[in-house]
Coordinates of C-alpha atoms in Angstrom, one line a residue:
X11 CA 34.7 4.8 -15.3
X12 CA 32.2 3.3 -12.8
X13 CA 31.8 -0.6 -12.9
X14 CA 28.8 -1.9 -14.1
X15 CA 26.9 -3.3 -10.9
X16 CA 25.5 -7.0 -11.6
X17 CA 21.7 -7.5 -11.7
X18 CA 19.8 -10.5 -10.5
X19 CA 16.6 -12.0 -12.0
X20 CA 15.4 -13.7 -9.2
X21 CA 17.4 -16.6 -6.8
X22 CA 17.0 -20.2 -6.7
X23 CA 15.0 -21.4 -4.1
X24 CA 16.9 -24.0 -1.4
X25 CA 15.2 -26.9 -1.8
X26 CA 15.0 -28.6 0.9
X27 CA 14.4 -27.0 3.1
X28 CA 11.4 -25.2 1.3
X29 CA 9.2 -26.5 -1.0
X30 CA 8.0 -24.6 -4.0
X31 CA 4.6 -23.5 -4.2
X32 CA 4.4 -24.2 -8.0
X33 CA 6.1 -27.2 -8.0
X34 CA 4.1 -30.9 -7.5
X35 CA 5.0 -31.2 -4.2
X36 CA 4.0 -27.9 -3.7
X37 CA 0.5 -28.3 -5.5
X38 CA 0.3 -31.8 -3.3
X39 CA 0.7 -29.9 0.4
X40 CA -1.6 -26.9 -1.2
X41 CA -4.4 -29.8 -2.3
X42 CA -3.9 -31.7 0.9
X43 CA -4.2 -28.6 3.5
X44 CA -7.4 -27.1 1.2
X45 CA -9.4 -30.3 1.5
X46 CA -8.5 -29.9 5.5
X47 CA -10.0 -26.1 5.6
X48 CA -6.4 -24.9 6.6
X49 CA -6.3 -22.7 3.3
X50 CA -9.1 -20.7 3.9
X51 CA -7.0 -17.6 4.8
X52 CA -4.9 -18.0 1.3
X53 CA -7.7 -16.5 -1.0
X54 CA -8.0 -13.3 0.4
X55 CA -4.5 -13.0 1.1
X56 CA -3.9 -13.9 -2.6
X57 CA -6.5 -11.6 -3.9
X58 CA -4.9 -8.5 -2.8
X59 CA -1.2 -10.3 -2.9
X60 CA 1.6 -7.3 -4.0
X61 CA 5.3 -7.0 -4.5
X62 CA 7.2 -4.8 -2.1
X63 CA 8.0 -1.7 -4.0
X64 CA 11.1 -1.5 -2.4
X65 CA 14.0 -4.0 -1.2
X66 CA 13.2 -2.7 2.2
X67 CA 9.4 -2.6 2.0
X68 CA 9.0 -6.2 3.4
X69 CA 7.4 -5.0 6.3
X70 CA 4.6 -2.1 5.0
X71 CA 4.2 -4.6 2.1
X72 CA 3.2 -7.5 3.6
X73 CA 0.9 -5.3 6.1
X74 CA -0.9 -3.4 3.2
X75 CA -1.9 -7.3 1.7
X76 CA -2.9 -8.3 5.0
X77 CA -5.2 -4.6 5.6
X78 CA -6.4 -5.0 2.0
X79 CA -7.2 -8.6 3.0
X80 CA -9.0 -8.1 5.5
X81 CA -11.4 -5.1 3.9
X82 CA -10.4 -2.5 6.3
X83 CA -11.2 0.9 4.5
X84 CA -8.2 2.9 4.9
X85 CA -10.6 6.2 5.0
X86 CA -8.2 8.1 2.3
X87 CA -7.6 7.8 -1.1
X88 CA -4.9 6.2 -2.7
X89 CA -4.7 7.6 -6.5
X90 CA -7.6 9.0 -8.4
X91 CA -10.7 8.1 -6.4
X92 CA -9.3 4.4 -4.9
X93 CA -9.3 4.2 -1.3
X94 CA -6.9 1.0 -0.7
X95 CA -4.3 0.3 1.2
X96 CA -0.7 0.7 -0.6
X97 CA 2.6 0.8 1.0
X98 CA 3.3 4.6 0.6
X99 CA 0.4 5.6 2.7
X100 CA 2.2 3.4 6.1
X101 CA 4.4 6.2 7.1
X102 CA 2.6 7.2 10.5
X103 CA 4.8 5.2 12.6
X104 CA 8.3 5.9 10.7
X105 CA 9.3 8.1 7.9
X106 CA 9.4 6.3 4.8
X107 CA 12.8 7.6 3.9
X108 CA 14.1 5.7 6.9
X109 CA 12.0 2.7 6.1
X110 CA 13.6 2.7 2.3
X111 CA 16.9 2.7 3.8
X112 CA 17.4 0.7 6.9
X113 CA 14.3 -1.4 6.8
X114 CA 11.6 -1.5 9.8
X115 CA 11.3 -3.4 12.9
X116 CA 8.4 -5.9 14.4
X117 CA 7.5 -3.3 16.8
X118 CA 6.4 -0.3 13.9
X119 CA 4.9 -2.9 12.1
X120 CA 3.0 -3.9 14.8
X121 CA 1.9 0.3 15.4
X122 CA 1.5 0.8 11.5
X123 CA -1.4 -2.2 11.9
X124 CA -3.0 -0.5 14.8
X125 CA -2.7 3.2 13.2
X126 CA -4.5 1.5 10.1
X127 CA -8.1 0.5 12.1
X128 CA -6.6 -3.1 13.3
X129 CA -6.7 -4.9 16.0
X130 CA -3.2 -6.6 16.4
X131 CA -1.3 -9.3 18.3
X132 CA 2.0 -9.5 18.7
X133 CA 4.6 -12.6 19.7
X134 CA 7.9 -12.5 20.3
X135 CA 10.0 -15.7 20.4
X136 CA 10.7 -15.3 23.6
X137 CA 7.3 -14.8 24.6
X138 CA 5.5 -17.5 22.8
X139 CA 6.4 -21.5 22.1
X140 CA 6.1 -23.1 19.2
X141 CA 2.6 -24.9 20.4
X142 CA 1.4 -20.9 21.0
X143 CA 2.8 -20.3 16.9
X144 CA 0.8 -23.5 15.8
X145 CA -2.1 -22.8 17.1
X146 CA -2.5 -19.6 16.2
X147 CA -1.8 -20.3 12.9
X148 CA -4.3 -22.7 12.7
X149 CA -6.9 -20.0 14.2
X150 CA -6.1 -17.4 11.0
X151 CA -5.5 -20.1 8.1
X152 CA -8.9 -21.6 8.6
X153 CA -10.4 -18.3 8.5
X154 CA -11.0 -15.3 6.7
X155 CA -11.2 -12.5 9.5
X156 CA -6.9 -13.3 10.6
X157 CA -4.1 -13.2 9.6
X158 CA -0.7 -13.7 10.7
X159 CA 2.4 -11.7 9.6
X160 CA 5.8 -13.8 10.1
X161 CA 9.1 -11.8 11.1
X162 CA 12.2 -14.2 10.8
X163 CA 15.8 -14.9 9.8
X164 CA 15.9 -15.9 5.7
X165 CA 19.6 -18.0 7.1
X166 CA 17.1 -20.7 8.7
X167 CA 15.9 -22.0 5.2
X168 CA 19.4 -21.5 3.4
X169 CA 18.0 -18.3 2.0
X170 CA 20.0 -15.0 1.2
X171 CA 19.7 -12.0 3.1
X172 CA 18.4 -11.1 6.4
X173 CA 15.4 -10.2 8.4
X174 CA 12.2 -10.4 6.6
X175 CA 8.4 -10.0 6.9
X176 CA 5.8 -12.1 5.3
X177 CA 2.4 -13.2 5.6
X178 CA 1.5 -16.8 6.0
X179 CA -1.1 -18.5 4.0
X180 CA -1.5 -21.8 4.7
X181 CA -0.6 -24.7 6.7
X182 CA -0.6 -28.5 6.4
X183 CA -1.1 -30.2 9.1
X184 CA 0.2 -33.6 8.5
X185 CA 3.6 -32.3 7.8
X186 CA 3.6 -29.5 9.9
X187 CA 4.7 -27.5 7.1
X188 CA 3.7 -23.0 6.6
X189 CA 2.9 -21.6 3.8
X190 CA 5.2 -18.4 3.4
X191 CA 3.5 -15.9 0.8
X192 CA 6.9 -14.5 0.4
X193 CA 6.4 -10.5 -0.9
X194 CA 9.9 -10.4 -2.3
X195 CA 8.4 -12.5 -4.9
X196 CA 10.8 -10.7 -8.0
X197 CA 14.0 -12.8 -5.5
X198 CA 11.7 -15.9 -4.4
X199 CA 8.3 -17.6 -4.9
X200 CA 6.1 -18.5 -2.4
X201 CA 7.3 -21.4 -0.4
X202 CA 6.2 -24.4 2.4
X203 CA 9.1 -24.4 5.3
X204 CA 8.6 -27.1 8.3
X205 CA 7.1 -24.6 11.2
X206 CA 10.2 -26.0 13.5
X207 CA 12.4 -24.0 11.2
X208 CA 10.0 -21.2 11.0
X209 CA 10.5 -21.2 14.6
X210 CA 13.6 -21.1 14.4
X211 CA 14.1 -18.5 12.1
X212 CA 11.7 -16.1 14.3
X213 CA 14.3 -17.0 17.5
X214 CA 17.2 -14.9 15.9
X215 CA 17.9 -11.6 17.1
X216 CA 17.2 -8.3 15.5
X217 CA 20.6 -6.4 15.5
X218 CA 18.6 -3.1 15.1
X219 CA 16.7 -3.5 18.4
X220 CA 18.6 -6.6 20.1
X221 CA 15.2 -8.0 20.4
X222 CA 13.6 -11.5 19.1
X223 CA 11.7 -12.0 15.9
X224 CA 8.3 -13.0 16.3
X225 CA 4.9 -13.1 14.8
X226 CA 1.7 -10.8 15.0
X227 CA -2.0 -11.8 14.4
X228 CA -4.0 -9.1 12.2
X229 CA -7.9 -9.0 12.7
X230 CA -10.4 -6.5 11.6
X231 CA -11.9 -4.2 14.8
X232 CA -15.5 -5.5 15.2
X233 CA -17.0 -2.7 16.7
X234 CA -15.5 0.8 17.1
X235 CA -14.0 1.3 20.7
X236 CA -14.4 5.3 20.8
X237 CA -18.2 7.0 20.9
X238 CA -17.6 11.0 20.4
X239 CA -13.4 11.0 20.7
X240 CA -10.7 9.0 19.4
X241 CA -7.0 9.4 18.9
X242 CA -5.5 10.2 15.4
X243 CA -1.9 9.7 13.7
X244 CA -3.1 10.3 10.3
X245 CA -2.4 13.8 10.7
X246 CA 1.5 14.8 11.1
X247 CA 0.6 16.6 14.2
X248 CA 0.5 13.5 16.2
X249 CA 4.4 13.6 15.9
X250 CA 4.7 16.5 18.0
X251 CA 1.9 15.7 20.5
X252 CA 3.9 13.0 21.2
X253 CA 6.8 14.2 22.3
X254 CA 4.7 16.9 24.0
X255 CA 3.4 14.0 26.3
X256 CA 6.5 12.1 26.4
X257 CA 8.8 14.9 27.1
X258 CA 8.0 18.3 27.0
X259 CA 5.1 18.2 29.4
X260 CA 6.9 16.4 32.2
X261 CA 9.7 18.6 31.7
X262 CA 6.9 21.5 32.5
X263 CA 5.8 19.7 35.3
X264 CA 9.2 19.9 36.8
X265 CA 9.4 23.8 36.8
X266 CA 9.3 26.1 39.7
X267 CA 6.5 28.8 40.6
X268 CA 4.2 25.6 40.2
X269 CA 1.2 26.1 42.8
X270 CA -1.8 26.2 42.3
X271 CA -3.9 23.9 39.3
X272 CA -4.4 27.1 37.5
X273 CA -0.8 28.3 36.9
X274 CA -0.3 24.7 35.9
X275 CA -3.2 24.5 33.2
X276 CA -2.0 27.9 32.4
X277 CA 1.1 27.1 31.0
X278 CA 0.2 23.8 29.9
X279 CA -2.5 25.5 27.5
X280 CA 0.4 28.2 26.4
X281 CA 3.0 26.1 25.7
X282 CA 0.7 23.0 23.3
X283 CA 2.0 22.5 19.9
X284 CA 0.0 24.0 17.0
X285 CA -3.3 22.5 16.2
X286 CA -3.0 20.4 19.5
X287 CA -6.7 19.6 19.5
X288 CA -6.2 17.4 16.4
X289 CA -4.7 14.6 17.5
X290 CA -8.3 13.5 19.7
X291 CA -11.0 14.0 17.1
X292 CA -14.6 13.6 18.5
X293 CA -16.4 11.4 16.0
X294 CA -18.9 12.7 13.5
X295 CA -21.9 11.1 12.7
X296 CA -22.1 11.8 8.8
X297 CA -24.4 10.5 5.7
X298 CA -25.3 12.0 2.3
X299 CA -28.2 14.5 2.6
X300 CA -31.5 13.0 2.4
X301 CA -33.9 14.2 -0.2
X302 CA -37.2 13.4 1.8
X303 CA -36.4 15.0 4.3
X304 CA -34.3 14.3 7.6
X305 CA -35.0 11.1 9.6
X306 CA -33.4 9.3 12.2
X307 CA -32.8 5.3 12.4
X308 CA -32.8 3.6 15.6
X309 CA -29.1 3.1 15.6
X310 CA -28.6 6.6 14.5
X311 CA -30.7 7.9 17.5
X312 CA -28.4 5.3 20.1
X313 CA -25.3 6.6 19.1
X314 CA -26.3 9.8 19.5
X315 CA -27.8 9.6 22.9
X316 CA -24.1 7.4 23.7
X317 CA -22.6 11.0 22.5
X318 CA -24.5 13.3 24.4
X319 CA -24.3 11.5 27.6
X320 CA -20.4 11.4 27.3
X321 CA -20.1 14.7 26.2
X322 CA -22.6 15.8 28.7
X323 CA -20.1 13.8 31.9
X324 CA -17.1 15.3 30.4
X325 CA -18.6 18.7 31.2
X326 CA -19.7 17.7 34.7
X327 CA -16.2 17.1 35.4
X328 CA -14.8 19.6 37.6
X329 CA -11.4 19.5 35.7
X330 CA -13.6 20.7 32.8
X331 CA -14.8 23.6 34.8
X332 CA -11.3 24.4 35.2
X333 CA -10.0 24.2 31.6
X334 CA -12.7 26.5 30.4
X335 CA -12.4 29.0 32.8
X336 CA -8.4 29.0 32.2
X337 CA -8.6 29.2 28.4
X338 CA -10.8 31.6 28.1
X339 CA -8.6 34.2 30.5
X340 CA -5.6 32.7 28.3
X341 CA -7.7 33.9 24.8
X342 CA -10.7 36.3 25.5
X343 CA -12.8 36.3 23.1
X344 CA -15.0 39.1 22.4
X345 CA -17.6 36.9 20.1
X346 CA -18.0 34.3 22.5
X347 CA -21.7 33.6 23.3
X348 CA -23.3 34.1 26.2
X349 CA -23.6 30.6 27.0
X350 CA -19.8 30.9 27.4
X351 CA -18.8 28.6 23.8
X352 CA -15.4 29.3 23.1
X353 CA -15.8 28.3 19.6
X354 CA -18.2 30.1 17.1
X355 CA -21.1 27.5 16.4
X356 CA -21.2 28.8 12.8
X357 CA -17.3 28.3 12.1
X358 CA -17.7 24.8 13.4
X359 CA -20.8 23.5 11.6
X360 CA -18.8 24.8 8.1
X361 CA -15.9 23.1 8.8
X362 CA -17.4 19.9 10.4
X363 CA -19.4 19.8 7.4
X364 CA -16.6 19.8 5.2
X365 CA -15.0 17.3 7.3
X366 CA -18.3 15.5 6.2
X367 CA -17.8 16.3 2.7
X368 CA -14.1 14.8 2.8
X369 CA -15.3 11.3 4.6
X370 CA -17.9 11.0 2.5
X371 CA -15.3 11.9 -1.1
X372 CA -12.9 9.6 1.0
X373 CA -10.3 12.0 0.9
X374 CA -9.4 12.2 5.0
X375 CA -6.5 13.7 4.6
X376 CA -7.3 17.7 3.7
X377 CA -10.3 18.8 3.4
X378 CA -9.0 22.3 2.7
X379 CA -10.2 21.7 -1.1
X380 CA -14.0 21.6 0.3
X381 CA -16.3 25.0 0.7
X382 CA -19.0 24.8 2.5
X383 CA -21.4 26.8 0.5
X384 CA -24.5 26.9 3.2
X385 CA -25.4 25.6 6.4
X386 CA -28.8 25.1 7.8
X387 CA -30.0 23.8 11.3
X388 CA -32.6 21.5 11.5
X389 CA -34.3 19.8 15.0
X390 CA -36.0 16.9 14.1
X391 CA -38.4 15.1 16.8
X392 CA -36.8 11.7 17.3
X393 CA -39.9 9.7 18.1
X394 CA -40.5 10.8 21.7
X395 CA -36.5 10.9 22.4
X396 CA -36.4 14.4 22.5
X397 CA -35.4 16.9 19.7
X398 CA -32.0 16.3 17.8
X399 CA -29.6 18.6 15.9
X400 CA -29.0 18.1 12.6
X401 CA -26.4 20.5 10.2
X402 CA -27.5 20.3 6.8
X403 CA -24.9 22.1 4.7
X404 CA -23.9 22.1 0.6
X405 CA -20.4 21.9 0.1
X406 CA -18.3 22.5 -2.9
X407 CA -15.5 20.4 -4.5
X408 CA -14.0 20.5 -7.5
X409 CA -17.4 22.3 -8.9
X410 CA -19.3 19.4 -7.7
X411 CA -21.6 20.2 -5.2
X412 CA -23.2 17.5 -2.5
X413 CA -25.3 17.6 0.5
X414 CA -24.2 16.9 3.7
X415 CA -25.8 16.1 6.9
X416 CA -23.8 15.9 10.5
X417 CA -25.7 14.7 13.4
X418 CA -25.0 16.4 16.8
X419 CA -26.2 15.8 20.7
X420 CA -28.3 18.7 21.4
X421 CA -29.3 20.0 24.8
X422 CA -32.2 22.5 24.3
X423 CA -35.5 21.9 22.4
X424 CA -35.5 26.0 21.5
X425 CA -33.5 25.4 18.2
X426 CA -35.2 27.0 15.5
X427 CA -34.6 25.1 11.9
X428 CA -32.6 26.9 9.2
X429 CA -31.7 29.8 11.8
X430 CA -28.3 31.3 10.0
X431 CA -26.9 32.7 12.9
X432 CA -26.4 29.3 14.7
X433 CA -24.6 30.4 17.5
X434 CA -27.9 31.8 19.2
X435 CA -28.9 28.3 19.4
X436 CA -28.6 26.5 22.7
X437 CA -26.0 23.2 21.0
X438 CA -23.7 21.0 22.7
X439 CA -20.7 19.8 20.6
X440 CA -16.9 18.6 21.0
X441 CA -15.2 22.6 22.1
X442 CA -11.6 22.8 22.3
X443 CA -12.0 23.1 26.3
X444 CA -13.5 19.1 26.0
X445 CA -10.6 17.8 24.0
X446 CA -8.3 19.3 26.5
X447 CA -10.0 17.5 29.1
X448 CA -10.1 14.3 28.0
X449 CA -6.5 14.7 26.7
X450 CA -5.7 15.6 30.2
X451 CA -7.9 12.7 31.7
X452 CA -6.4 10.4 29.2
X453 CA -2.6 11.0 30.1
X454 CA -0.9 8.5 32.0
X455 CA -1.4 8.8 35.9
X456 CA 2.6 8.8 36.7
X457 CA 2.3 11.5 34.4
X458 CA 2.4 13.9 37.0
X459 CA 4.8 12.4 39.4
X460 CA 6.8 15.1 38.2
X461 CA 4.9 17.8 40.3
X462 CA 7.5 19.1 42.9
X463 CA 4.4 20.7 45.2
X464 CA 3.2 18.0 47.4
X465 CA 0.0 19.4 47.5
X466 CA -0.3 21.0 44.3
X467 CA 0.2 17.3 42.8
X468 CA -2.4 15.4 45.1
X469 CA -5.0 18.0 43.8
X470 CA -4.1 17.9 40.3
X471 CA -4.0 13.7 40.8
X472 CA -8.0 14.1 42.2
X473 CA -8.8 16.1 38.9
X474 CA -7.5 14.0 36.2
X475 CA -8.4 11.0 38.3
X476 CA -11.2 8.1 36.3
X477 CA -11.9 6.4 39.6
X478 CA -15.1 8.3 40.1
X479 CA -15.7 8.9 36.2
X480 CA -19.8 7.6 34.5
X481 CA -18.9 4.3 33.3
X482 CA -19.7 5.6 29.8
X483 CA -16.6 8.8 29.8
X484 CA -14.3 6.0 31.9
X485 CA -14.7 3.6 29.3
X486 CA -13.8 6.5 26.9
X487 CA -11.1 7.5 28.3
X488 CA -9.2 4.8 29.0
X489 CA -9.9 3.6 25.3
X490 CA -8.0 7.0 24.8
X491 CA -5.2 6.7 26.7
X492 CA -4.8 2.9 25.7
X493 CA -4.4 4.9 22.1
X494 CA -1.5 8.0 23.5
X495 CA -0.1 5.0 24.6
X496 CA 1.0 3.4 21.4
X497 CA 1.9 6.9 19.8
X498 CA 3.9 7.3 23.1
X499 CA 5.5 4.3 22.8
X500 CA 6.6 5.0 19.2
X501 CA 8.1 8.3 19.8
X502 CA 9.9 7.7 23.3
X503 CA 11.3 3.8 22.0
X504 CA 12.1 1.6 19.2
X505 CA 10.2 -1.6 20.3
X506 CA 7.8 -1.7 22.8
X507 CA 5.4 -5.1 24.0
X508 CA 2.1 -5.8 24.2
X509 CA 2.4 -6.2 28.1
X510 CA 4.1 -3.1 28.5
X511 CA 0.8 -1.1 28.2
X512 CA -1.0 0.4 30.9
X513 CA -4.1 -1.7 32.5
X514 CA -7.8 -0.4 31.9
X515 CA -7.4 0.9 35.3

């Protein structure tokens, strides 16, 4: 007969060192630091404040309070028609099976944030003093647009247990004491520590990774980075892209019968995972169809001039030229266009008009439960900028039925409106020959040290180099390659820092 195993309701606080938050020393320091403006982080924080679901979940619990916090839309739903943040939907950077059962480390919490649309900094012990931690902490508790995730020891304040992640939600100046908003709250309630021994706690080692503890600073993105492409995790895919970049592909590299750019591009086209091209996703300009009518706004009209110009360079690249030619004699296509578009015009505007459908619905992560019903071409005259393309299209979900419009650059003014065989018409959009070429531009330079043919690999080096690159694609790409980075990094290590990624160079 098995034992019975013991159950715990809740521990008892050390006290000192901590203070209870509850208690009337507690509501003193909380009173004191409020009136001083150094509580301002606390009421978001506490707003969307949760309970790790799991004894493990410290990490993806204390993230999803600080993403919720913060009022970044995680662009997929949660349950029913709730987008928001929750700790199941943080499994991009490590399965959560492994999470549940040995925990996670600074350096996947510190992806997960980034994965999620944040913009992250992140300390370790070793690379930070306690002045750099006080500071900083002062930055994010007297505002609402930071905040600061702690990873320390629990043996520095007496506590039980181990390693642990929390946000912090407060400070007091006059006693130089932290707020800890611990999420483990069913074992302890939220506590003020002395930051010395909050210091001290985040200089203990990590026995998982042999690293130092640290902190991170979480901010909302003020301006998207990416124009027509960007990187994306969400999608398991990116999993096997990245150990396509990380080891496969300079494995390739390595082979023999290597020399000339077009065996090389050959192979590298043959040998991509599945549903390569949707890891860099070109970004869709996408609103609810407008009854009066289509119209363009300023901003609208911008962004769209941004897209064109990049998606315009990446075709004046001579690497681009290249692709094309190579993955066309790798898949001939009998329905291709005469203006050489490997991809059917008509297939694309259904699907990116579903992909419409699903942003709009909030539901990012299928959209095979959309139909696209009709599509229609429109041109509009953008107030003497020149004609633009919009795809107007009804698409089905559920039995509900909405209108969708997707705005795309456009190159000719010969577009007729509502034409249903759309792949007459003279269009410029994101092919599956662009994303290779950015994907290509974006890789790593020493990612093709590997080349053994002197000359093969100087020529291949002039192709994929951005020295020469519009400022407008550079910019792009090296926003790109800043992004394969991280996923890189995740795949090929367990812990990676901040200064270990490549310069915007």
């Amino acid at each position: 007969m098995a034992a019975a195993v013991a159950s715990l309701y809740r521990r008892v606080l050390p006290s000192p060192p901590a203070v209870d938050f509850a208690s009337p020393e507690g509501k003193r320091l909380f009173a004191e630091a409020l009136a001083a403006g150094t509580m301002e982080g606390f009421f978001p924080l506490v707003s969307c404040f949760q309970t790790q679901s799991e004894p493990a979940f410290c990490g993806l619990a204390s993230l999803a309070v600080v993403l919720n916090a913060l009022s970044i839309d995680p662009g997929r739903r949660w349950k029913g028609p709730w987008r928001w943040f929750d700790e199941s939907m943080l499994d991009c950077c490590e399965p959560l099976d492994k999470v549940k059962a040995e925990g996670i480390t600074f350096g996947k919490v510190a992806c997960l944030a980034r994965c999620s649309g944040a913009n992250v900094q992140s300390f370790r012990a070793n690379r930070a003093t306690i002045d750099d931690l006080r500071r900083h902490l002062v930055r994010c508790v007297s505002s609402q647009d930071c905040h600061l995730i702690a990873s320390y020891h629990r043996q520095a304040f007496k506590q039980t247990g181990t390693g642990h992640f929390s946000p912090i939600g407060g400070y007091h100046a006059g006693q130089d004491m932290a707020l800890i908003l611990d999420v483990a709250r069913f074992k302890y309630p939220p506590h003020w520590v002395p930051l010395q021994l909050l210091w001290e706690a985040m200089n203990m080692t990590d026995d998982s990774t042999g690293l130092l503890r640290g902190f991170m600073l979480i901010s909302r993105k003020t301006a998207a980075p990416s124009s027509l492409y960007t990187v994306s995790c969400r999608d398991e895919n990116w999993k096997s892209m990245a150990k396509y970049c990380a080891e496969d592909l300079p494995n390739l590299l390595k082979g023999e019968n290597l020399d000339n750019v077009q065996t090389l591009l050959s192979r590298l086209i043959e040998s991509l995972p599945a549903e390569a091209e949707a890891l860099i996703k070109w970004v869709v300009e996408v609103r609810r169809k407008e009854e009066g009518g289509p119209s363009l706004s300023k901003e609208e009209k911008e962004r769209l001039f941004l897209k064109e110009n990049v998606l315009q360079q990446v075709r004046d690249t001579r690497l681009f030229a290249i692709v094309h030619d190579q993955q066309n004699a790798n898949n001939p296509c009998c329905n291709c266009s005469s203006l050489s578009e490997e991809d059917s015009l008509t297939r694309i505007a259904a699907a990116v008009c579903c992909q419409g459908a699903a942003m709009l619905s909030g539901n990012l992560v299928s959209r095979h439960g959309f139909c696209c019903k009709e599509t229609c071409l429109n041109c509009i005259q953008a107030n003497g900028d020149g004609l633009k393309t919009v795809i107007s299209a009804s698409v089905v979900s559920e039995g509900n039925e909405q209108g969708v419009d997707m705005l795309l650059p456009m190159s000719s003014p010969s577009a007729s409106s509502c034409n249903s065989n759309l792949k007459n018409n003279v269009i410029k959009y994101p092919s599956s020959a662009d994303v290779l070429t950015v994907l290509l531009l974006a890789l790593h330079p020493s990612t093709w040290l590997g080349i053994k043919d002197e000359k093969l690999k100087a020529e291949l080096q002039t192709l994929v180099s951005t020295d020469n690159l519009p400022d407008d694609l550079k910019r792009e790409i090296l926003h790109l390659r800043r992004q394969l980075y991280y996923l890189k990094a995740c795949k090929e290590k367990e812990e990676f820092e901040d200064d270990d990624l490549p310069s915007p160079k």
